[in-house]
CSV table of C-alpha atoms in Angstrom, one decimal:
chain,number,residue,atom,x,y,z
Y,1,UNK,CA,11.4,21.1,-3.3
Y,2,UNK,CA,11.0,22.1,0.0
Y,3,UNK,CA,7.9,23.5,2.3
Y,4,UNK,CA,7.1,23.8,5.8
Y,5,UNK,CA,6.3,20.2,6.1
Y,6,UNK,CA,7.9,17.9,3.3
Y,7,UNK,CA,11.4,18.3,2.5
Y,8,UNK,CA,12.2,16.4,-1.2
Y,9,UNK,CA,15.2,16.7,-3.1
Y,10,UNK,CA,15.2,15.3,-6.7
Y,11,UNK,CA,12.4,13.2,-6.2
Y,12,UNK,CA,13.5,11.5,-2.6
Y,13,UNK,CA,11.2,12.4,0.1
Y,14,UNK,CA,13.8,12.8,2.9
Y,15,UNK,CA,11.4,14.7,5.8
Y,16,UNK,CA,8.0,15.1,7.1
Y,17,UNK,CA,8.0,17.3,10.2
Y,18,UNK,CA,4.1,18.3,9.9
Y,19,UNK,CA,1.0,17.4,12.5
Y,20,UNK,CA,-1.6,15.9,10.4
Y,21,UNK,CA,-3.1,12.5,11.2
Y,22,UNK,CA,-4.0,12.1,7.4
Y,23,UNK,CA,-0.6,12.4,5.3
Y,24,UNK,CA,-0.9,12.6,1.6
Y,25,UNK,CA,2.2,12.4,-0.1
Y,26,UNK,CA,3.0,14.8,-3.0
Y,27,UNK,CA,3.0,13.1,-6.4
Y,28,UNK,CA,6.3,13.2,-8.2
Y,29,UNK,CA,8.4,11.2,-5.3
Y,30,UNK,CA,10.1,8.3,-6.7
Y,31,UNK,CA,11.5,7.3,-3.0
Y,32,UNK,CA,10.6,8.0,0.4
Y,33,UNK,CA,13.7,8.3,2.2
Y,34,UNK,CA,15.2,6.7,5.5
Y,35,UNK,CA,13.6,7.7,8.3
Y,36,UNK,CA,11.2,10.2,6.8
Y,37,UNK,CA,8.9,10.1,9.0
Y,38,UNK,CA,10.3,8.3,11.8
Y,39,UNK,CA,8.7,8.8,15.2
Y,40,UNK,CA,5.6,11.1,14.3
Y,41,UNK,CA,3.2,9.8,16.7
Y,42,UNK,CA,0.5,12.5,15.0
Y,43,UNK,CA,0.4,10.2,11.7
Y,44,UNK,CA,-2.9,7.9,11.4
Y,45,UNK,CA,-3.2,7.5,7.9
Y,46,UNK,CA,-0.7,8.2,5.0
Y,47,UNK,CA,-1.6,7.9,1.2
Y,48,UNK,CA,1.4,7.2,-1.2
Y,49,UNK,CA,1.4,8.2,-4.6
Y,50,UNK,CA,1.3,6.1,-7.7
Y,51,UNK,CA,4.9,7.1,-8.9
Y,52,UNK,CA,6.7,5.8,-5.8
Y,53,UNK,CA,8.7,2.7,-6.0
Y,54,UNK,CA,11.1,2.4,-3.1
Y,55,UNK,CA,10.0,2.7,0.7
Y,56,UNK,CA,13.4,3.2,2.2
Y,57,UNK,CA,14.9,2.1,5.8
Y,58,UNK,CA,12.9,2.5,8.7
Y,59,UNK,CA,10.6,5.4,6.9
Y,60,UNK,CA,7.7,5.3,8.8
Y,61,UNK,CA,9.7,3.6,12.2
Y,62,UNK,CA,7.7,3.9,15.8
Y,63,UNK,CA,4.6,5.5,13.7
Y,64,UNK,CA,3.1,4.3,16.6
Y,65,UNK,CA,-0.7,5.7,15.9
Y,66,UNK,CA,-0.5,4.5,12.1
Y,67,UNK,CA,-3.4,2.6,11.4
Y,68,UNK,CA,-3.7,2.6,7.4
Y,69,UNK,CA,-1.2,3.1,4.8
Y,70,UNK,CA,-2.2,2.8,1.1
Y,71,UNK,CA,0.7,1.4,-1.0
Y,72,UNK,CA,0.4,2.4,-5.1
Y,73,UNK,CA,0.9,-0.3,-7.5
Y,74,UNK,CA,4.5,1.4,-8.5
Y,75,UNK,CA,6.4,0.4,-5.1
Y,76,UNK,CA,8.7,-2.6,-6.0
Y,77,UNK,CA,10.8,-2.9,-2.9
Y,78,UNK,CA,10.5,-2.2,1.0
Y,79,UNK,CA,13.3,-1.6,3.1
Y,80,UNK,CA,14.4,-3.0,6.2
Y,81,UNK,CA,12.6,-1.7,9.5
Y,82,UNK,CA,10.0,0.4,6.8
Y,83,UNK,CA,6.8,-0.3,9.0
Y,84,UNK,CA,8.8,-0.9,12.4
Y,85,UNK,CA,6.6,-0.2,15.7
Y,86,UNK,CA,3.1,-0.1,14.3
Y,87,UNK,CA,1.2,-0.7,17.3
Y,88,UNK,CA,-2.0,0.2,15.9
Y,89,UNK,CA,-1.5,-1.0,12.2
Y,90,UNK,CA,-3.9,-3.9,10.9
Y,91,UNK,CA,-3.7,-4.3,7.6
Y,92,UNK,CA,-2.0,-3.3,5.0
Y,93,UNK,CA,-2.6,-4.3,1.5
Y,94,UNK,CA,1.0,-5.2,-0.7
Y,95,UNK,CA,0.4,-4.8,-4.3
Y,96,UNK,CA,1.6,-7.0,-7.0
Y,97,UNK,CA,4.3,-4.9,-8.1
Y,98,UNK,CA,6.6,-5.3,-4.6
Y,99,UNK,CA,9.1,-8.0,-5.5
Y,100,UNK,CA,11.2,-7.2,-2.7
Y,101,UNK,CA,10.9,-7.2,1.0
Y,102,UNK,CA,13.6,-6.9,2.7
Y,103,UNK,CA,14.4,-9.5,6.0
Y,104,UNK,CA,11.8,-10.6,8.2
Y,105,UNK,CA,12.3,-7.0,10.4
Y,106,UNK,CA,10.3,-4.8,8.0
Y,107,UNK,CA,7.0,-5.6,10.0
Y,108,UNK,CA,8.7,-5.8,13.6
Y,109,UNK,CA,6.7,-5.1,16.7
Y,110,UNK,CA,3.5,-4.7,14.6
Y,111,UNK,CA,1.8,-6.9,16.7
Y,112,UNK,CA,-1.7,-7.2,15.1
Y,113,UNK,CA,-0.5,-7.0,11.4
Y,114,UNK,CA,-2.7,-8.7,8.6
Y,115,UNK,CA,-1.2,-8.5,5.3
Y,116,UNK,CA,-3.4,-8.6,2.0
Y,117,UNK,CA,-1.9,-10.2,-0.7
Y,118,UNK,CA,-2.8,-11.9,-3.9
Y,119,UNK,CA,-2.4,-15.4,-4.9
Y,120,UNK,CA,1.2,-16.7,-5.9
Y,121,UNK,CA,2.6,-13.3,-5.1
Y,122,UNK,CA,5.7,-12.3,-3.3
Y,123,UNK,CA,4.4,-11.1,-0.5
Y,124,UNK,CA,2.3,-13.9,0.2
Y,125,UNK,CA,5.7,-16.1,0.0
Y,126,UNK,CA,7.1,-13.3,2.2
Y,127,UNK,CA,4.4,-13.6,4.4
Y,128,UNK,CA,4.5,-17.4,4.8
Y,129,UNK,CA,8.1,-17.2,5.5
Y,130,UNK,CA,8.2,-14.8,8.2
Y,131,UNK,CA,4.9,-16.2,10.0
Y,132,UNK,CA,2.8,-12.7,9.1
Y,133,UNK,CA,-0.8,-13.2,9.2
Y,134,UNK,CA,-2.2,-12.7,5.9
Y,135,UNK,CA,-5.6,-12.9,3.3
Y,136,UNK,CA,-5.3,-13.6,0.1
Y,137,UNK,CA,-7.0,-11.7,-2.5
Y,138,UNK,CA,-7.5,-13.4,-6.0
Y,139,UNK,CA,-7.7,-11.9,-9.2
Y,140,UNK,CA,-10.3,-12.3,-12.1
Y,141,UNK,CA,-8.0,-14.8,-13.7
Y,142,UNK,CA,-7.5,-17.3,-10.9
Y,143,UNK,CA,-8.8,-20.2,-10.5
Y,144,UNK,CA,-10.7,-20.8,-7.4
Y,145,UNK,CA,-10.9,-24.1,-6.0
Y,146,UNK,CA,-14.7,-25.6,-5.6
Y,147,UNK,CA,-15.8,-28.2,-3.9
Y,148,UNK,CA,-19.2,-30.0,-4.1
């Protein structure tokens, strides 16, 4: 599939060349390929559809104006430098489905980032190990500590 903004081959998004500030990735994508959005300064918000399972190497790297990104529950893997250089990005929710996040460079140069993670998740452990600020979300089945 190819149109004026997206180059998609066999379910892999290989390139986005549009100038929209809000990007809605088409359904049917299973992999956001490496460098797909690299350096696109126009993008401020990205919606990744359910069904995407992997975010590739440097796929959103250096998108300096990107402020919001929605990662669906279908994503299981986030590769190296995927979000490098997001100067404007402040909040990213990483769903429980994510069981692999590459070494500490995924959020390189994201100086204001706060990860939103679920208690006990892989993403919470990743944030702790890499010194990334995070906020824990509790699920309905988690038992919260109460003080009297």
